[in-house]
Coordinates of N, CA and C in Angstrom, one line a residue:
X1 N -43.1 33.6 -32.6 CA -42.1 33.5 -33.6 C -41.3 31.9 -34.0
X2 N -40.9 32.4 -35.0 CA -39.9 31.1 -35.0 C -38.2 31.0 -34.8
X3 N -38.4 32.3 -34.0 CA -37.1 32.6 -33.8 C -37.2 32.0 -32.1
X4 N -38.4 32.4 -31.6 CA -38.1 31.6 -30.1 C -37.9 30.4 -30.6
X5 N -37.9 29.7 -31.3 CA -38.6 28.6 -31.5 C -36.9 28.0 -31.6
X6 N -35.8 28.6 -31.5 CA -34.7 28.3 -32.0 C -33.9 27.6 -30.1
X7 N -32.9 26.9 -30.4 CA -32.4 27.0 -29.3 C -31.0 26.8 -29.3
X8 N -29.6 26.6 -28.4 CA -28.8 27.0 -28.6 C -28.3 24.9 -28.7
X9 N -27.4 24.4 -29.5 CA -27.4 23.3 -28.9 C -26.5 22.6 -27.8
X10 N -26.3 22.2 -27.1 CA -25.4 21.8 -25.6 C -24.7 21.1 -26.2
X11 N -23.6 21.3 -26.3 CA -23.2 20.1 -26.5 C -22.7 18.5 -25.6
X12 N -22.9 19.1 -24.4 CA -23.5 18.2 -23.6 C -24.0 16.7 -23.6
X13 N -25.3 17.0 -24.5 CA -26.3 17.0 -25.2 C -25.9 15.6 -25.8
X14 N -24.3 15.3 -26.5 CA -24.1 14.9 -27.6 C -22.7 14.2 -26.9
X15 N -22.5 14.3 -25.8 CA -21.5 13.5 -24.8 C -21.1 12.6 -25.4
X16 N -22.6 11.4 -25.2 CA -22.0 10.1 -25.4 C -21.6 9.7 -26.9
X17 N -22.4 10.5 -27.8 CA -22.6 10.4 -29.4 C -20.5 10.8 -29.3
X18 N -19.5 11.4 -29.1 CA -18.7 12.7 -29.3 C -17.7 11.0 -28.5
X19 N -18.3 10.5 -27.3 CA -16.6 9.9 -26.7 C -17.3 8.6 -27.8
X20 N -18.4 7.8 -28.5 CA -18.0 6.8 -29.5 C -17.5 7.6 -30.5
X21 N -17.6 8.8 -30.7 CA -16.9 9.3 -32.6 C -15.4 8.7 -31.8
X22 N -14.5 9.5 -30.6 CA -13.5 9.5 -30.6 C -13.0 7.8 -30.3
X23 N -13.3 7.0 -29.6 CA -13.4 5.8 -29.1 C -13.3 4.8 -30.7
X24 N -13.8 4.9 -31.6 CA -13.6 4.6 -33.4 C -12.2 5.0 -33.7
X25 N -12.3 5.8 -33.3 CA -10.9 5.8 -33.7 C -9.4 5.7 -33.5
X26 N -8.9 5.3 -34.2 CA -7.1 5.2 -34.0 C -6.6 6.6 -34.1
X27 N -5.2 6.6 -33.3 CA -3.8 7.2 -33.0 C -4.4 8.3 -34.7
X28 N -3.7 7.4 -35.2 CA -3.6 8.6 -36.9 C -4.6 8.9 -37.8
X29 N -5.8 8.2 -37.4 CA -7.3 8.7 -37.5 C -7.9 9.9 -36.5
X30 N -7.1 9.9 -35.7 CA -7.3 11.4 -34.8 C -6.3 11.9 -35.1
X31 N -5.3 11.6 -35.3 CA -4.1 12.9 -36.1 C -4.7 13.4 -37.1
X32 N -5.4 12.8 -37.8 CA -5.4 13.5 -39.3 C -7.3 14.3 -39.2
X33 N -6.9 14.7 -38.0 CA -8.6 15.8 -37.5 C -8.0 17.0 -37.5
X34 N -8.7 18.2 -37.7 CA -8.4 19.6 -37.8 C -8.2 19.7 -36.4
X35 N -6.6 21.0 -36.1 CA -6.5 21.5 -35.1 C -5.7 19.8 -34.4
X36 N -5.3 18.7 -34.6 CA -4.8 18.1 -33.8 C -3.5 18.0 -34.4
X37 N -2.3 18.1 -33.5 CA -0.7 18.0 -33.9 C 0.2 17.7 -32.8
X38 N 1.1 17.8 -32.1 CA 2.3 17.6 -31.6 C 2.1 16.5 -30.0
X39 N 1.3 15.6 -30.9 CA 1.0 14.2 -30.4 C -0.2 14.2 -29.3
X40 N -0.7 15.1 -29.8 CA -2.1 14.8 -29.1 C -2.8 14.1 -29.3
X41 N -3.3 13.7 -30.3 CA -3.7 12.0 -30.9 C -3.6 11.2 -29.8
X42 N -2.9 11.3 -28.9 CA -1.9 10.2 -28.1 C -2.9 10.9 -26.5
X43 N -2.9 11.8 -26.5 CA -3.4 11.8 -25.1 C -5.2 12.1 -25.2
X44 N -6.2 12.1 -26.8 CA -6.5 12.3 -26.8 C -7.7 10.5 -26.6
X45 N -6.7 9.8 -27.2 CA -7.0 8.6 -27.4 C -7.0 7.7 -25.8
X46 N -6.0 8.6 -24.9 CA -6.2 8.0 -23.4 C -7.6 8.3 -22.9
X47 N -7.8 9.6 -22.9 CA -8.9 10.5 -22.4 C -10.1 10.0 -22.4
X48 N -10.5 10.0 -23.5 CA -11.8 9.1 -24.2 C -12.0 7.8 -23.6
X49 N -11.1 7.5 -23.2 CA -11.6 6.0 -23.0 C -12.0 5.5 -20.9
X50 N -10.8 6.2 -20.7 CA -11.1 6.9 -19.0 C -12.2 7.7 -18.5
X51 N -13.3 8.4 -19.6 CA -13.3 9.3 -19.5 C -15.6 8.9 -19.6
X52 N -16.2 9.5 -18.6 CA -17.8 9.3 -18.7 C -18.7 10.1 -19.4
X53 N -18.0 11.7 -19.7 CA -18.4 12.4 -20.3 C -18.1 13.4 -20.8
X54 N -18.8 14.5 -21.8 CA -18.3 15.1 -22.4 C -17.0 16.2 -21.7
X55 N -17.8 16.4 -20.6 CA -17.0 18.1 -19.9 C -15.3 16.6 -19.0
X56 N -15.5 15.9 -18.4 CA -14.8 15.2 -17.8 C -13.7 14.4 -19.3
X57 N -14.1 14.4 -19.7 CA -13.1 14.6 -21.5 C -12.5 15.6 -21.5
X58 N -12.6 16.6 -22.4 CA -12.6 17.9 -21.9 C -11.4 18.6 -20.9
X59 N -11.7 18.0 -20.0 CA -10.7 18.4 -18.4 C -9.6 17.4 -18.7
X60 N -9.5 16.5 -18.7 CA -8.7 15.5 -18.6 C -7.9 15.0 -19.5
X61 N -8.3 16.2 -21.2 CA -6.9 16.8 -21.7 C -6.7 17.9 -22.0
X62 N -7.0 19.2 -20.9 CA -7.0 20.3 -21.1 C -5.6 20.0 -20.5
X63 N -5.3 21.7 -21.2 CA -3.4 22.1 -20.4 C -3.2 23.5 -20.8
X64 N -2.6 23.8 -19.6 CA -2.2 24.9 -20.6 C -1.8 25.4 -22.1
X65 N -1.6 24.0 -22.9 CA -1.0 24.0 -24.5 C -2.4 23.8 -25.0
X66 N -2.8 22.8 -24.3 CA -4.0 22.7 -25.8 C -5.0 23.4 -24.8
X67 N -5.5 24.3 -25.0 CA -7.4 25.0 -25.0 C -7.9 24.1 -24.8
X68 N -9.7 24.4 -24.1 CA -10.8 24.1 -24.0 C -11.3 23.9 -24.8
X69 N -11.7 25.1 -25.7 CA -11.9 25.8 -27.2 C -11.3 24.8 -28.3
X70 N -10.4 24.1 -27.9 CA -9.2 24.0 -29.0 C -9.8 22.3 -29.0
X71 N -9.9 21.5 -28.0 CA -10.6 19.9 -27.6 C -11.1 20.0 -27.6
X72 N -13.0 20.9 -27.7 CA -14.2 20.9 -28.3 C -14.0 20.6 -30.1
X73 N -13.2 21.8 -30.6 CA -13.3 21.4 -32.0 C -13.1 20.3 -32.6
X74 N -12.1 19.5 -32.1 CA -11.1 18.2 -32.4 C -12.3 17.0 -32.1
X75 N -12.9 16.9 -30.8 CA -14.3 16.7 -30.7 C -15.8 16.8 -31.7
X76 N -15.5 17.6 -31.8 CA -16.6 18.0 -33.1 C -16.4 17.9 -34.2
X77 N -15.3 17.7 -34.9 CA -14.5 17.1 -35.9 C -14.5 15.7 -36.3
X78 N -14.7 14.8 -34.7 CA -14.5 13.5 -34.7 C -15.9 13.0 -35.1
X79 N -16.9 13.8 -34.2 CA -18.0 13.7 -34.7 C -18.7 13.5 -36.0
X80 N -17.9 15.1 -36.9 CA -19.2 15.2 -37.7 C -17.9 14.3 -39.2
X81 N -17.2 13.3 -38.8 CA -16.3 13.3 -39.5 C -15.0 14.0 -40.3
X82 N -15.0 14.7 -39.9 CA -14.3 15.8 -41.3 C -13.4 16.1 -40.3
X83 N -12.0 16.3 -41.7 CA -10.8 15.9 -41.1 C -9.7 16.7 -41.9
X84 N -8.9 16.8 -42.1 CA -7.7 18.3 -42.4 C -7.9 17.8 -44.0
X85 N -7.9 17.2 -44.2 CA -8.1 17.3 -45.7 C -9.6 17.9 -46.5
X86 N -10.3 17.4 -45.4 CA -12.0 18.4 -45.7 C -11.7 19.8 -45.4
X87 N -11.1 19.8 -44.3 CA -10.4 20.9 -44.2 C -9.9 21.8 -45.7
X88 N -9.3 21.3 -46.3 CA -7.7 21.6 -47.0 C -8.9 21.5 -48.2
X89 N -9.9 20.9 -48.7 CA -10.9 21.5 -49.9 C -11.7 21.6 -50.4
X90 N -12.0 22.3 -48.8 CA -13.0 22.9 -49.2 C -13.1 24.7 -47.6
X91 N -11.4 25.4 -48.3 CA -10.8 26.4 -48.0 C -11.8 27.3 -48.4
X92 N -12.6 27.4 -49.1 CA -13.2 28.9 -49.5 C -14.6 28.2 -49.5
X93 N -15.7 29.0 -49.1 CA -16.9 28.0 -49.1 C -17.0 28.3 -50.6
X94 N -18.5 27.3 -50.6 CA -18.8 27.0 -52.0 C -19.9 27.4 -52.2
X95 N -21.0 27.7 -51.4 CA -22.0 28.4 -51.2 C -22.5 29.4 -50.2
X96 N -23.7 30.7 -50.7 CA -24.7 30.5 -49.8 C -25.7 30.5 -49.0
X97 N -25.7 30.1 -48.2 CA -27.1 29.4 -47.2 C -27.7 30.7 -46.6
X98 N -28.7 31.1 -47.3 CA -29.9 31.8 -46.6 C -30.8 31.7 -45.5
X99 N -30.8 31.4 -44.8 CA -31.6 30.5 -43.5 C -33.0 31.0 -42.9
X100 N -33.2 33.3 -43.0 CA -33.7 33.7 -42.8 C -33.2 34.8 -43.4
X101 N -35.0 35.9 -42.8 CA -34.3 37.9 -43.3 C -35.2 38.5 -42.6
X102 N -34.8 39.8 -42.5 CA -35.9 40.4 -42.1 C -37.6 41.0 -43.1
X103 N -38.4 40.7 -42.5 CA -39.4 41.1 -44.1 C -39.2 42.6 -44.4
X104 N -38.3 43.1 -44.4 CA -38.5 44.7 -45.2 C -36.4 44.3 -46.4
X105 N -36.1 42.9 -45.8 CA -34.9 42.7 -46.6 C -35.0 41.5 -47.9
X106 N -36.5 41.1 -47.9 CA -36.5 39.8 -48.9 C -36.6 40.4 -49.7
X107 N -36.9 41.6 -50.5 CA -36.6 42.1 -52.4 C -34.8 42.0 -51.9
X108 N -33.7 41.6 -51.1 CA -32.4 41.9 -51.3 C -32.2 40.3 -51.9
X109 N -32.9 38.9 -51.4 CA -33.0 37.8 -51.6 C -32.3 37.6 -52.8
X110 N -33.5 38.3 -54.3 CA -33.3 37.8 -55.5 C -32.2 38.2 -56.2
X111 N -32.1 39.9 -55.5 CA -31.1 40.1 -56.4 C -29.6 39.9 -55.7
X112 N -29.3 39.3 -54.5 CA -28.4 38.4 -54.4 C -27.9 37.7 -54.9
X113 N -29.2 36.4 -55.5 CA -29.2 34.8 -56.4 C -27.9 35.6 -57.5
X114 N -29.0 36.9 -57.9 CA -28.6 37.2 -59.2 C -26.9 38.0 -59.1
X115 N -26.8 38.3 -58.2 CA -24.9 38.9 -58.5 C -24.0 38.8 -57.4
X116 N -25.1 38.0 -56.4 CA -23.6 36.4 -56.2 C -22.8 36.0 -56.7
X117 N -21.0 35.8 -56.0 CA -20.8 35.5 -56.9 C -20.5 33.8 -56.6
X118 N -21.6 33.5 -55.3 CA -21.1 32.5 -54.7 C -22.9 31.8 -55.5
X119 N -23.6 30.0 -55.5 CA -24.9 30.3 -55.4 C -25.5 30.4 -54.1
X120 N -26.9 30.9 -54.7 CA -27.9 30.9 -53.4 C -28.2 30.0 -52.9
X121 N -28.5 29.2 -51.7 CA -28.6 27.9 -51.8 C -30.5 28.2 -50.4
X122 N -31.7 28.4 -50.8 CA -32.1 28.4 -50.2 C -33.7 27.6 -49.9
X123 N -33.4 26.7 -51.2 CA -34.1 25.7 -51.3 C -33.5 24.1 -52.0
X124 N -34.4 23.2 -51.9 CA -34.3 21.5 -52.5 C -33.1 21.6 -54.2
X125 N -34.1 23.1 -55.2 CA -33.8 23.0 -56.6 C -33.0 23.7 -56.0
X126 N -32.3 24.8 -55.1 CA -30.9 25.5 -55.1 C -29.9 24.1 -55.4
X127 N -29.9 23.1 -54.3 CA -29.3 22.2 -53.9 C -28.7 22.0 -55.3
X128 N -29.9 21.2 -55.9 CA -29.6 20.5 -57.0 C -28.8 21.3 -58.2
X129 N -29.0 22.3 -58.0 CA -27.4 23.2 -59.1 C -25.9 23.1 -58.9
X130 N -26.2 22.8 -57.4 CA -24.7 23.4 -56.8 C -23.5 21.7 -58.0
X131 N -22.2 23.0 -56.9 CA -21.0 21.2 -58.0 C -21.2 20.6 -57.9
X132 N -20.2 19.4 -58.0 CA -19.6 18.3 -56.7 C -19.4 18.2 -55.6
X133 N -18.9 18.8 -55.8 CA -18.6 20.3 -54.8 C -18.8 20.8 -53.5
X134 N -19.3 21.6 -54.0 CA -20.4 22.8 -53.1 C -21.1 21.2 -52.0
X135 N -21.6 20.3 -53.7 CA -22.9 19.6 -53.1 C -22.1 18.7 -51.2
X136 N -20.9 18.3 -51.3 CA -19.8 17.6 -50.8 C -20.1 18.2 -49.1
X137 N -19.6 19.6 -49.9 CA -19.4 20.3 -48.5 C -21.1 21.4 -47.9
X138 N -22.3 21.0 -48.9 CA -23.5 21.3 -48.4 C -23.6 20.2 -47.4
X139 N -23.5 19.1 -47.8 CA -23.9 17.8 -47.1 C -23.3 17.1 -45.8
X140 N -21.9 17.7 -46.0 CA -21.6 17.6 -44.2 C -22.1 18.8 -43.4
X141 N -22.6 19.9 -44.3 CA -23.5 20.8 -43.3 C -24.9 20.6 -42.5
X142 N -25.5 19.3 -43.4 CA -26.7 18.9 -43.4 C -26.7 17.7 -42.4
X143 N -25.3 16.9 -42.7 CA -25.1 16.1 -41.3 C -24.6 17.1 -40.1
X144 N -24.1 18.0 -39.7 CA -23.8 19.3 -38.5 C -24.9 19.1 -38.0
X145 N -26.1 19.5 -38.7 CA -27.5 20.0 -38.7 C -28.1 18.8 -37.4
X146 N -28.6 17.7 -38.5 CA -28.6 16.3 -38.2 C -28.6 15.6 -37.0
X147 N -26.7 15.8 -36.8 CA -26.0 15.0 -36.0 C -26.0 16.6 -34.7
X148 N -26.6 17.8 -34.8 CA -26.8 18.2 -33.3 C -28.6 17.9 -33.0
X149 N -29.1 17.2 -34.0 CA -30.7 17.2 -33.4 C -31.0 15.4 -33.0
X150 N -29.8 14.6 -32.7 CA -30.0 13.4 -32.1 C -30.3 12.9 -30.8
X151 N -30.7 13.5 -30.5 CA -32.2 13.1 -29.0 C -33.2 13.9 -29.5
X152 N -33.1 14.7 -30.6 CA -34.8 14.0 -31.2 C -35.1 13.5 -32.1
X153 N -36.2 13.9 -33.4 CA -36.2 14.5 -34.4 C -35.5 14.5 -35.2
X154 N -34.7 13.9 -36.6 CA -33.9 15.1 -37.5 C -35.4 15.4 -38.3
X155 N -35.4 17.1 -38.1 CA -35.7 17.7 -39.7 C -35.3 18.3 -41.2
X156 N -35.5 18.1 -42.0 CA -34.9 18.1 -43.2 C -34.6 19.2 -43.0
X157 N -33.5 19.8 -43.0 CA -33.3 21.3 -43.4 C -34.4 21.4 -44.5
X158 N -34.2 20.9 -45.4 CA -34.8 21.5 -46.7 C -36.6 21.4 -46.5
X159 N -37.0 21.1 -45.3 CA -38.7 21.4 -44.5 C -38.4 22.5 -44.1
X160 N -37.3 22.4 -42.9 CA -37.3 23.5 -42.3 C -38.1 25.3 -43.1
X161 N -38.6 26.0 -42.1 CA -39.4 26.7 -42.9 C -38.5 28.2 -42.3
X162 N -38.4 28.4 -43.8 CA -37.9 30.1 -44.1 C -37.4 31.2 -42.6
X163 N -37.1 31.3 -41.8 CA -36.8 32.4 -40.9 C -37.4 33.8 -41.1
X164 N -38.5 35.0 -41.1 CA -38.7 36.1 -41.1 C -39.2 36.6 -40.1
X165 N -38.2 38.1 -39.8 CA -38.5 38.7 -38.6 C -38.6 39.8 -39.0

């Protein structure tokens, strides 16, 4: 089944890319990342130059004040180029992305497309109908998916098979 082919991305597999992404930023660029406040950018700047792997990096920054989850989010945002201003521009979702459905629920997708207050994206033609702002958010989504595939061939999100379970 298609579901059996899916695997959870291991952040450690993007270790070098994440460290590179942080090393290319200066403290003010790091301060512009979501979740960065209170001088955390300085700790991140130092740690990314002293660490050779993602686990080491996060442990070098982690403290009572800065949790591992927060640090991981910051690193992923750096890797994906997502800033506080991106968050401010896209506070609410601008589209609904359909990745799959149960066989018995397939008829509901058409109904959702007609009645939903947001556009439904299931194929390339749906993307072309999005507003410019929604396209920008969707492009970030696509970039995140392609970044997760750095250790292999990047499969276009529009060429992935719709998952039916």
